[in-house]
Amino acid sequence: MATKTVYEDCDILVVGGGMGGTGAAYEARYWGRDMKIIVAEKANIDRSGAVAQGLYAINCYMGTQWGENNPEDHVLYARNDLMGLVREDLAFDMARHVDSAVHKFEEWGLPFMKSAETGRYLREGKWQIMIHGESFKPIVADAARKSADKIYNRIMVTHLLMDEAQDNRVAGAVGFNCRTGDFHVFRAKAVIVAAGGASHIFKPRSVGEGMGRTWYAPWSSGSAYALSIQAGAKMTQMENRIVLARFKDGYGPVGAYFLHLKTYTQNAYGNEYETTWYEDTKEMVGEYIDHHPTPTCLRNHAFIQEVKAGRGPIYMVTKEAFQDPHLEEVGWENFLGMTVSQAVVWASQDIDPKYTNPELTTSEPYVMGSHATCSGAWCSGPEDLSPEEYFWGYNRMMTVDGLFGAGDAVGGTAHAFSSGSFTEGRLAAKAAVKYVKDLKAENINVTDKQVSDFKEEIYQPLENYKVGRNEIVSGTVSPSYLLPIQGLQRLEKAMDEYVGGTSVNYMTNDKLLERGIELLDIMEEDFEHLGAEDLHQLMRAWELKHRLLTSQSVAQHTLFREETRWPGYYYRGDHMKLDDENWHCLTLSRRDPETREWHMEKAPVYHIVD
Ligand code: SFD
Ligand code: AMP
């Protein structure tokens, strides 16, 4: 088709302008005064990514200036919550820099709540501080806009370009403008992937008219993983999908309620239930159940077991806290500034938490690298901290030369959240600038053929539709193409039933996974026949392909790890116990870009903090 091609040559390309991407753009300018810095973003950075609606808390702040916490404490916290397995070098590195990012947010105009007694940031919990964060995203976007040479909004990046002069070196990225249809070619000396996590790879609890409602942003399409995997980058801990306890139907987060409002849970009959499952959990995971705070997955486990035992629903007891008018206000504002739909669900279902305890639920699994979970790319750590196996020259560089990651894209750094993801963007950008300055990206060669092959591939779904639409047999059913929504539902169903989604109570086993992987492989063939009727559907088609690749990675990792490491996130029915003897390790995968074969291996966990 006749499509305009727009070329942009730059030093640093940031893919995705969310928390990690805006941090990267900001820091790249600081270190790379003369460099050309470009951001390519699928939506509009003012309201893109997981923070689009705003946030009510910054979940990762040490408060070292006031002696509240040290980075070491945060490493221990993340290690504990992830059942022993995080990249402690990356975690420490993020924690030692995160406070300075938070101070920047305040300088840029983000309103923070302050304690009337101490004047310090108001704590929600040990790590969380409270903000009036409805405009959090436009504020960080502004910093990125002032730093980058150019922000390209509405560009869905579909593939990374690879250098043809040197093996395993990135050379930029390609994508298309979701509004104009233009084809965009970014040739770059270094690329920072910060394209967020993945929702909608497992069937959501919300279906039909409510399908778009999920906890993690519905537009988080796994691009960070797919782009990296396609380029041959190694991934880690992709089995560590996360399930969240959330308010029912609106998926409103619970942190502010548990930590600040001091609300608590009970079963349908008004009883505390976590201790009921203590012995059962101990049998599965040993002494991890005695750790404080109780790891997120184990809190989920008790919830899931209690509901399975027939004593659901689980309620959040809000009636007591909401008698205090201040706490009542905080309770509502928490959603109005972050997850409006929860307030709307309550209003529409006659639930006033002052008089009715609202129900909680456990979400479908998501893939991310920044909450109580750490899936993502296997990246180098910083030179002063990382053991040999974790260090190959540049902080946050993946196993592909010149390719860096931040936020959800990076594996091993749990509990980074918004502030930690922004911080990781800064760290990645500093290293990427150094990579360019060290002349590591000299003589990059991208042939016209590589570019034109991608162009043909990217627009194929439009062609499929144009050619096949005359054969429509009924409604939207066509014998020759598949619509993105149909493909998405097929993917979500397979992931749900075979890889441990909600309808099977997060249970899977080797046989289910093997069959699931076969079905995903069939989808890979079928998705060559996706049909897109317009540019929006073309974006949907590529989001789906990225979700599929992310799903394949999750399934392969889940099959590889023969234990139930995180009960409450998922269960391997054939290996129902945590097995520290064989699996106190990180898992790694690499998909060969040529053969599409997956290669799995183990990597050691180094505990660098005592
Ligand atoms: O409590 C492409 N998060 C919270 N963090 C906090 O600090 N406090 C909270 O209160 C938080 N809560 C919360 C959170 C998230 C959500 C959805 C809710 C509540 C309802 C988590 C953070 O938001 C999260 O950790 C970070 O945002 C992760 O940062 P990053 O950069 O990894 O992802 P992003 O911000 O979503 O940005 C991704 C960007 O990439 C774009 N993109 N661009 C080009 N091409 C493609 N193919 C692309 N694919 C994606 C996206 O548009 C986006 O801009 S609480 O519940 O946890
Ligand atoms: P959430 O709102 O569930 O995403 O959680 C926000 C923050 O609060 C994260 O740092 C969570 O780890 C923490 N958190 C949520 N619930 C609890 C809990 N019951 N106990 C301790 N920490 C929690």
XYZ file of C-alpha atoms and ligand atoms in Angstrom:
690
model
C 0.000 0.000 0.000
C 1.055 3.575 -0.502
C 2.172 4.566 2.947
C 4.385 7.470 3.793
C 7.638 6.484 5.488
C 9.072 8.830 8.092
C 12.726 8.388 9.048
C 14.258 9.631 12.268
C 17.919 9.082 13.151
C 18.913 9.592 16.764
C 21.290 8.675 19.535
C 18.796 7.447 22.100
C 15.355 6.097 21.302
C 12.943 5.611 24.187
C 10.111 3.219 23.369
C 7.120 4.000 25.583
C 6.665 7.248 27.482
C 5.208 5.934 30.737
C 6.950 6.138 34.109
C 10.145 4.438 32.948
C 10.172 6.225 29.594
C 9.691 9.718 30.996
C 12.461 9.062 33.530
C 14.700 7.881 30.701
C 14.061 10.947 28.541
C 14.757 13.257 31.460
C 18.016 11.622 32.460
C 19.263 11.070 28.912
C 19.247 14.831 28.448
C 21.135 15.386 31.700
C 24.044 13.165 30.637
C 23.715 13.562 26.904
C 23.503 17.326 26.460
C 24.298 17.167 22.739
C 22.563 13.945 21.980
C 19.458 13.481 19.946
C 16.826 11.936 22.183
C 13.547 10.677 20.779
C 10.502 9.151 22.484
C 8.047 6.954 20.558
C 4.773 6.457 22.429
C 1.678 4.460 21.475
C -0.777 6.874 23.089
C -0.064 10.416 24.261
C 2.490 10.748 27.034
C 0.272 13.193 28.928
C -2.112 10.393 29.823
C -0.430 7.165 28.796
C 0.498 3.998 30.621
C -0.465 2.589 33.981
C -0.490 6.021 35.632
C -2.871 7.526 33.057
C -5.707 7.984 35.558
C -3.412 9.131 38.338
C -2.240 7.523 41.567
C -2.986 8.240 45.198
C 0.281 6.957 46.610
C 3.905 6.594 45.644
C 4.588 3.070 46.755
C 8.357 3.166 46.828
C 10.071 5.849 48.881
C 12.865 5.151 51.366
C 12.814 8.417 53.342
C 16.543 8.022 53.954
C 16.908 11.758 54.649
C 14.810 11.280 57.777
C 16.347 7.958 58.745
C 13.130 6.124 57.879
C 14.544 3.329 55.706
C 17.737 2.409 53.925
C 18.055 0.755 50.516
C 19.213 -2.463 52.223
C 15.886 -2.641 54.063
C 14.024 -2.423 50.788
C 16.037 -5.251 49.268
C 15.121 -7.439 52.227
C 11.476 -6.419 51.870
C 11.392 -7.250 48.146
C 13.273 -10.519 48.685
C 10.840 -11.550 51.385
C 7.765 -10.661 49.366
C 8.995 -12.545 46.289
C 9.706 -15.722 48.287
C 13.448 -15.233 48.204
C 13.982 -14.484 44.540
C 14.865 -11.030 43.249
C 17.840 -9.457 41.513
C 19.244 -7.834 44.626
C 21.802 -5.772 42.747
C 19.099 -4.150 40.613
C 16.801 -3.771 43.603
C 19.484 -2.072 45.680
C 20.475 0.183 42.819
C 16.884 1.332 42.329
C 16.351 1.818 46.073
C 19.460 3.935 46.544
C 18.295 6.367 43.846
C 14.524 6.392 44.220
C 14.270 9.158 46.819
C 15.899 11.670 44.525
C 13.306 10.913 41.824
C 10.504 11.477 44.314
C 12.026 14.814 45.338
C 12.005 15.797 41.663
C 8.286 15.038 41.441
C 7.650 17.459 44.286
C 9.856 20.097 42.676
C 7.847 19.708 39.457
C 4.578 20.407 41.228
C 3.158 17.073 42.352
C 1.181 17.729 45.576
C 2.304 15.520 48.450
C 0.380 15.007 51.662
C 2.429 15.955 54.705
C 2.270 14.825 58.288
C 0.967 17.653 60.510
C 3.292 16.553 63.354
C 6.565 15.993 61.531
C 6.160 17.947 58.289
C 7.469 14.907 56.446
C 5.697 13.122 53.603
C 2.632 11.438 55.028
C 3.252 7.730 55.214
C 0.600 5.277 54.110
C 2.798 2.349 55.087
C 6.471 1.658 55.640
C 7.292 2.256 51.964
C 4.298 4.166 50.652
C 3.679 7.923 50.792
C 0.441 9.685 49.935
C -0.054 12.150 47.099
C -2.824 14.060 45.385
C -1.783 12.309 42.223
C -4.532 12.810 39.657
C -2.044 14.803 37.538
C 1.020 12.688 38.262
C 1.355 11.621 34.632
C 1.111 15.050 32.951
C 3.724 16.272 35.438
C 6.346 13.668 34.538
C 5.371 13.972 30.867
C 6.218 17.637 31.043
C 9.730 16.826 32.252
C 10.169 14.381 29.371
C 8.829 16.852 26.839
C 11.315 19.490 27.970
C 14.156 16.981 27.722
C 13.585 15.099 24.485
C 14.272 16.495 21.028
C 10.972 15.110 19.918
C 8.126 13.070 21.335
C 6.240 11.043 18.773
C 2.799 10.326 20.167
C 0.456 7.714 18.632
C 3.274 5.516 17.376
C 2.809 1.832 18.054
C 6.295 0.345 17.958
C 6.040 -3.179 16.587
C 9.632 -4.380 16.124
C 13.180 -3.460 16.996
C 15.648 -3.008 14.177
C 18.810 -5.078 14.356
C 22.248 -4.092 13.175
C 23.423 -6.028 10.147
C 27.099 -5.182 10.655
C 27.428 -6.778 14.076
C 25.561 -9.679 15.603
C 23.210 -9.149 18.492
C 23.221 -5.357 18.392
C 20.098 -3.241 18.292
C 19.788 -0.499 15.681
C 16.458 1.210 16.343
C 12.788 0.394 15.962
C 9.876 0.543 13.564
C 6.195 1.165 14.011
C 3.219 3.000 12.619
C 1.169 6.031 13.524
C -2.195 4.815 14.766
C -3.929 7.965 13.459
C -2.247 8.757 10.131
C -1.036 5.291 9.228
C 2.460 6.571 8.444
C 5.275 4.063 8.727
C 7.999 5.212 11.147
C 11.622 4.114 11.073
C 13.789 5.131 14.022
C 17.469 4.405 13.570
C 19.124 4.712 16.959
C 22.466 4.040 18.586
C 20.800 2.850 21.771
C 17.208 1.882 22.515
C 15.500 1.947 25.907
C 12.407 -0.210 26.017
C 9.920 1.069 28.586
C 6.675 -0.109 27.040
C 5.026 -1.383 30.222
C 3.569 -4.704 31.393
C 0.733 -6.925 30.222
C -2.943 -7.150 31.024
C -5.444 -9.145 28.986
C -3.279 -12.159 28.403
C -5.453 -14.123 30.827
C -9.232 -13.931 30.580
C -10.339 -11.067 32.810
C -13.052 -11.478 35.387
C -14.888 -8.635 33.680
C -16.487 -9.852 30.489
C -18.897 -8.500 27.886
C -19.597 -4.799 28.316
C -17.091 -4.593 31.197
C -14.247 -6.415 29.463
C -11.994 -3.357 29.364
C -12.022 -3.102 33.135
C -8.962 -4.765 34.567
C -6.674 -3.667 37.403
C -3.594 -3.182 35.274
C -4.051 -0.789 32.389
C -5.992 -2.450 29.553
C -3.587 -0.876 27.062
C -0.567 -2.594 28.640
C -0.077 -5.064 25.816
C 3.163 -6.822 26.697
C 5.095 -4.829 24.108
C 8.102 -4.442 26.411
C 8.437 -8.220 26.513
C 7.539 -8.979 22.911
C 9.896 -6.389 21.441
C 12.756 -7.728 23.543
C 11.941 -11.381 22.900
C 11.704 -10.826 19.143
C 15.196 -9.298 19.268
C 16.546 -12.371 21.047
C 16.914 -10.870 24.526
C 16.959 -13.218 27.497
C 14.004 -12.980 29.841
C 13.750 -13.846 33.507
C 11.030 -14.897 35.982
C 8.280 -14.741 33.368
C 6.388 -17.402 35.337
C 6.071 -14.901 38.199
C 2.747 -13.484 36.998
C 0.875 -11.504 39.623
C -2.619 -11.871 41.029
C -3.934 -8.943 43.064
C -6.544 -8.799 45.806
C -8.845 -6.023 44.615
C -12.265 -4.543 45.310
C -14.788 -6.450 43.294
C -15.673 -5.382 39.739
C -13.922 -2.002 39.829
C -10.542 -3.605 40.624
C -9.839 -0.772 43.070
C -6.470 -1.236 44.831
C -6.416 -2.187 48.498
C -3.114 -0.726 49.738
C -4.437 2.568 51.082
C -7.268 0.714 52.791
C -5.096 -1.866 54.532
C -2.210 0.405 55.363
C -3.667 3.856 55.961
C -7.325 3.296 56.831
C -6.422 0.131 58.750
C -9.365 -1.743 57.336
C -9.170 -5.530 57.459
C -10.716 -8.579 55.789
C -13.144 -11.220 56.950
C -15.081 -14.073 55.379
C -18.811 -14.215 54.642
C -19.529 -15.171 58.237
C -17.589 -12.338 59.791
C -14.544 -14.414 60.708
C -10.831 -13.799 60.281
C -9.592 -16.547 57.938
C -5.854 -16.159 57.368
C -4.878 -18.200 60.437
C -7.197 -21.010 59.251
C -4.754 -21.626 56.413
C -1.534 -21.256 58.364
C -0.740 -24.998 58.667
C -1.774 -25.704 55.073
C 0.485 -22.937 53.796
C 3.362 -23.985 56.034
C 3.111 -27.466 54.564
C 3.554 -25.966 51.102
C 6.155 -23.258 51.617
C 7.765 -23.918 55.009
C 8.980 -21.016 57.078
C 8.177 -18.369 54.449
C 4.711 -18.163 55.997
C 6.299 -16.898 59.220
C 7.918 -13.918 57.505
C 6.708 -10.375 58.103
C 5.017 -8.848 56.289
C 3.284 -11.938 54.942
C 4.290 -12.242 51.272
C 1.597 -10.917 48.917
C 1.109 -14.290 47.222
C 0.519 -16.039 50.551
C -2.127 -13.509 51.542
C -3.801 -14.337 48.232
C -3.446 -18.040 48.959
C -5.480 -17.813 52.164
C -8.117 -15.756 50.303
C -8.393 -18.277 47.465
C -8.535 -21.249 49.840
C -11.218 -19.653 51.973
C -13.394 -18.963 48.954
C -12.820 -22.507 47.667
C -13.906 -23.808 51.077
C -17.275 -22.137 50.528
C -16.929 -19.256 52.938
C -16.755 -16.453 50.413
C -17.179 -13.717 49.595
C -14.321 -12.046 51.370
C -15.216 -8.590 52.649
C -13.121 -5.572 53.462
C -14.355 -4.231 56.776
C -14.746 -0.541 56.015
C -17.700 0.267 58.225
C -15.513 1.073 61.234
C -12.892 3.268 59.545
C -15.502 5.139 57.508
C -17.136 6.464 60.665
C -14.200 8.887 60.792
C -15.100 11.629 58.259
C -11.441 12.181 57.373
C -10.832 8.510 56.655
C -14.099 8.330 54.741
C -12.879 11.156 52.536
C -9.513 9.484 52.004
C -11.273 6.242 51.115
C -13.295 7.848 48.335
C -10.568 10.190 47.096
C -8.201 7.264 46.797
C -10.396 5.956 43.972
C -11.432 9.270 42.487
C -7.777 10.089 41.843
C -6.669 6.636 40.628
C -9.431 4.153 39.736
C -12.624 6.101 39.145
C -14.511 2.995 38.108
C -14.426 1.636 41.658
C -16.281 4.681 42.956
C -18.715 4.339 40.044
C -19.307 0.629 40.734
C -20.075 1.375 44.374
C -22.400 4.228 43.475
C -24.206 2.107 40.880
C -24.543 -0.922 43.155
C -25.690 0.981 46.238
C -22.536 0.195 48.182
C -21.652 2.910 50.654
C -18.608 1.577 52.496
C -19.685 3.497 55.565
C -22.659 1.175 55.941
C -21.785 -1.851 53.802
C -18.529 -3.775 53.779
C -17.526 -4.105 50.104
C -16.486 -7.415 48.549
C -12.965 -8.169 47.459
C -11.891 -10.514 44.698
C -8.638 -11.894 43.324
C -7.783 -10.604 39.874
C -6.796 -12.469 36.754
C -2.996 -12.699 36.446
C -0.949 -9.867 34.956
C 2.646 -9.806 33.790
C 4.748 -6.956 35.088
C 8.095 -6.188 36.578
C 7.293 -3.413 39.003
C 4.660 -4.472 41.572
C 4.896 -7.490 43.916
C 6.295 -9.400 40.962
C 9.402 -9.222 38.811
C 8.960 -10.614 35.292
C 11.000 -9.040 32.531
C 14.235 -8.875 30.626
C 17.495 -10.174 32.041
C 19.598 -7.048 32.429
C 23.073 -6.158 33.523
C 23.364 -4.584 36.955
C 25.565 -1.680 37.975
C 29.323 -2.204 38.003
C 29.868 -1.475 41.689
C 27.317 -3.977 42.973
C 26.750 -6.827 40.610
C 28.337 -10.244 40.778
C 30.065 -11.348 37.564
C 27.091 -13.263 36.210
C 24.919 -10.176 36.549
C 27.224 -7.682 34.913
C 28.077 -7.161 31.250
C 29.158 -3.580 30.916
C 26.175 -1.281 31.141
C 23.522 -0.927 33.814
C 20.052 -2.139 32.682
C 21.364 -3.321 29.328
C 19.667 -6.484 28.164
C 21.603 -9.369 26.605
C 21.292 -7.576 23.263
C 23.944 -4.876 22.806
C 22.603 -1.343 22.980
C 19.173 -2.460 24.173
C 18.200 -1.202 27.629
C 15.093 -1.587 29.755
C 13.192 0.221 32.495
C 10.132 -0.319 34.667
C 7.995 -3.318 33.844
C 10.425 -4.246 31.068
C 13.189 -5.199 33.517
C 13.091 -8.526 35.370
C 14.100 -9.011 38.978
C 13.188 -5.589 40.388
C 9.985 -6.103 42.306
C 8.327 -3.315 44.305
C 9.631 -0.485 42.149
C 6.162 0.865 41.346
C 5.780 4.322 39.760
C 8.748 6.001 41.435
C 11.073 3.019 41.048
C 10.150 2.624 37.371
C 10.907 6.281 36.731
C 14.200 5.794 38.597
C 15.060 2.768 36.489
C 14.434 4.856 33.379
C 16.970 7.336 34.677
C 19.508 4.606 35.411
C 19.040 3.000 32.010
C 19.392 6.341 30.236
C 22.585 7.233 32.057
C 24.087 3.919 30.986
C 22.747 4.221 27.430
C 24.389 7.624 27.048
C 27.652 6.131 28.262
C 27.262 3.272 25.780
C 26.942 5.767 22.942
C 29.808 7.919 24.234
C 32.023 4.835 24.516
C 31.505 4.477 20.740
C 29.882 1.090 21.135
C 27.315 1.945 18.491
C 29.658 2.850 15.656
C 29.016 1.735 12.069
C 25.533 0.432 12.598
C 24.041 -0.831 9.385
C 20.357 -1.284 8.662
C 19.571 -2.342 5.116
C 16.553 -1.099 3.200
C 15.486 -4.696 2.941
C 15.158 -5.075 6.711
C 13.017 -1.956 6.788
C 10.831 -2.850 3.825
C 10.292 -6.409 5.089
C 8.990 -5.008 8.368
C 6.806 -2.556 6.510
C 5.141 -5.323 4.576
C 4.651 -7.412 7.689
C 3.234 -4.559 9.769
C 0.476 -3.593 7.350
C -0.423 -7.175 6.381
C -3.561 -7.278 8.592
C -5.032 -4.365 6.576
C -4.357 -6.307 3.386
C -5.856 -9.476 4.851
C -9.017 -7.583 5.632
C -9.241 -5.826 2.304
C -8.853 -9.045 0.374
C -10.932 -11.270 2.639
C -13.905 -9.076 3.507
C -15.910 -10.070 0.461
C -16.010 -13.616 1.753
C -17.724 -12.756 5.028
C -20.256 -15.485 5.684
C -22.174 -13.895 8.519
C -21.717 -10.820 10.677
C -18.011 -10.633 11.418
C -17.237 -14.266 10.612
C -14.830 -14.656 7.761
C -13.267 -17.841 6.436
C -10.023 -16.119 5.580
C -9.181 -13.805 8.446
C -9.565 -13.423 12.177
C -10.410 -10.124 13.865
C -8.138 -8.971 16.719
C -10.946 -9.240 19.291
C -11.615 -12.832 18.232
C -7.927 -13.644 18.516
C -7.705 -11.944 21.901
C -10.567 -13.973 23.290
C -9.004 -17.154 21.988
C -5.697 -16.257 23.624
C -7.272 -15.299 26.941
C -9.284 -18.509 27.056
C -6.265 -20.722 26.450
C -4.148 -18.869 28.994
C -6.976 -18.984 31.506
C -7.680 -22.684 31.189
C -4.201 -24.084 30.595
C -1.748 -21.653 32.187
C -3.521 -20.957 35.472
C -6.181 -18.254 35.256
C -9.199 -17.514 37.410
C -11.561 -20.153 36.075
C -9.251 -22.942 37.273
C -8.347 -21.214 40.535
C -4.855 -20.467 39.173
C -4.066 -24.192 38.854
C -1.971 -25.751 36.124
C 0.403 -28.708 35.622
C 2.865 -30.058 33.060
C 0.203 -31.637 30.853
C -1.971 -28.553 30.819
C 1.014 -26.370 30.054
C 2.206 -28.600 27.232
C -1.233 -28.471 25.633
C -1.456 -24.741 26.303
C 1.850 -24.216 24.531
C 0.597 -26.220 21.540
C -2.497 -24.043 21.353
C -0.424 -20.893 21.556
C 1.790 -22.185 18.748
C -1.293 -22.790 16.621
C -2.401 -19.240 17.365
C 0.960 -17.989 16.196
C 0.168 -19.519 12.808
C -3.424 -18.309 12.819
C -2.491 -14.770 13.775
C -0.708 -14.445 10.438
C -4.275 -14.141 9.200
C -5.439 -11.316 11.418
C -7.622 -8.844 9.594
C -7.714 -5.139 10.474
C -10.464 -2.969 9.084
C -8.806 0.314 10.088
C -5.715 1.718 11.786
C -7.162 1.262 15.244
C -7.698 -2.407 14.525
C -4.176 -2.587 13.124
C -2.955 -1.431 16.522
C -5.151 -4.070 18.139
C -3.645 -6.688 15.832
C -0.112 -5.811 16.877
C -1.051 -5.587 20.531
C -2.432 -9.089 20.194
C 0.741 -10.399 18.593
C 2.751 -8.865 21.426
C 0.418 -10.405 23.971
C 0.807 -13.790 22.319
C 4.583 -13.705 22.502
C 4.396 -12.613 26.144
C 1.995 -15.492 26.818
C 4.273 -18.021 25.161
C 7.089 -16.840 27.358
C 4.943 -17.098 30.498
C 3.840 -20.623 29.576
C 7.383 -21.805 28.829
C 8.689 -20.427 32.111
C 5.803 -21.908 34.082
C 6.535 -25.315 32.608
C 10.241 -25.011 33.348
C 9.926 -24.152 37.058
C 8.865 -27.447 38.598
C 7.559 -26.192 41.919
C 4.836 -24.004 43.371
C 6.950 -21.041 44.353
C 4.225 -18.451 44.803
C 0.973 -20.103 45.937
C -1.704 -17.476 45.410
C -0.193 -16.426 42.089
C -0.351 -19.899 40.530
C -0.121 -23.557 41.418
C 1.689 -26.400 39.682
C -0.632 -29.272 40.607
C 2.136 -31.765 39.840
C 4.608 -29.974 42.136
C 2.528 -28.450 44.897
C 5.421 -27.464 47.161
C 8.049 -24.792 47.177
C 11.335 -26.549 46.465
C 14.275 -24.475 47.640
C 16.729 -27.284 47.070
C 16.214 -27.306 43.302
C 14.588 -23.986 42.564
C 16.140 -21.321 44.750
C 17.184 -19.738 41.493
C 16.085 -17.378 38.784
C 14.811 -18.801 35.509
C 16.015 -17.544 32.162
C 14.704 -18.030 28.656
C 15.796 -17.063 25.203
C 13.719 -17.505 22.086
C 15.936 -17.980 19.080
C 14.723 -15.334 16.623
C 15.521 -17.600 13.660
C 14.158 -20.966 14.761
C 11.630 -19.618 17.294
C 12.780 -22.345 19.700
C 12.788 -21.521 23.419
C 15.884 -22.311 25.493
C 15.516 -22.404 29.252
C 18.177 -22.241 31.946
C 18.650 -21.481 35.627
C 20.631 -18.546 36.989
C 21.884 -18.221 40.559
C 20.310 -15.884 43.087
C 22.891 -13.836 44.936
C 21.892 -12.406 48.269
C 24.021 -9.289 48.423
C 22.389 -7.860 51.550
C 22.526 -9.561 54.984
O -1.293 0.688 44.521
C 4.066 1.722 23.907
N 0.936 1.419 40.185
C 1.262 2.093 41.359
N 2.462 2.633 41.635
C 2.655 3.466 42.711
O 3.767 3.963 42.935
N 1.600 3.773 43.544
C 0.349 3.246 43.374
O -0.582 3.572 44.095
C 0.211 2.278 42.319
N -1.018 1.574 42.130
C -1.427 1.434 40.805
C -0.427 1.251 39.817
C -0.860 0.980 38.501
C -2.233 0.947 38.203
C -2.676 0.632 36.807
C -3.191 1.195 39.202
C -2.775 1.434 40.504
C -4.654 1.207 38.897
C 2.028 0.831 39.399
C 2.754 1.802 38.465
O 1.823 2.526 37.736
C 3.681 1.024 37.536
O 4.574 0.310 38.346
C 4.486 1.896 36.559
O 3.641 2.765 35.847
C 5.278 1.053 35.561
O 6.011 1.924 34.726
P 6.402 1.505 33.189
O 7.106 2.648 32.592
O 7.049 0.179 33.175
O 4.959 1.293 32.482
P 3.861 2.398 32.084
O 3.864 3.510 33.048
O 2.572 1.649 31.923
O 4.356 2.942 30.668
C 4.403 2.159 29.501
C 4.291 3.101 28.305
O 4.579 2.415 27.092
C 3.603 2.754 26.112
N 3.558 1.649 25.156
N 4.625 2.753 23.247
C 5.043 2.524 21.977
N 4.910 1.311 21.370
C 4.340 0.262 22.007
N 4.212 -0.911 21.388
C 3.886 0.456 23.331
N 3.266 -0.349 24.240
C 3.085 0.404 25.347
C 2.335 2.941 26.911
O 1.361 3.668 26.223
C 2.873 3.664 28.146
O 2.959 5.043 27.977
S -1.293 0.253 43.188
O -2.525 -0.379 42.798
O -0.179 -0.610 42.918
P -1.987 -2.285 46.352
O -2.872 -1.114 46.572
O -2.580 -3.596 46.780
O -1.398 -2.342 44.981
O -0.751 -2.093 47.327
C -0.097 -0.878 47.437
C 1.063 -1.077 48.361
O 0.623 -1.545 49.629
C 2.062 -2.115 47.890
O 3.329 -1.653 48.278
C 1.651 -3.361 48.605
O 2.703 -4.276 48.762
C 1.196 -2.803 49.958
N 0.154 -3.624 50.583
C -1.098 -3.842 50.129
N -1.797 -4.605 50.970
C -0.979 -4.877 52.013
C -1.116 -5.634 53.215
N -2.247 -6.267 53.536
N -0.049 -5.692 54.031
C 1.115 -5.068 53.731
N 1.297 -4.350 52.606
C 0.272 -4.247 51.764
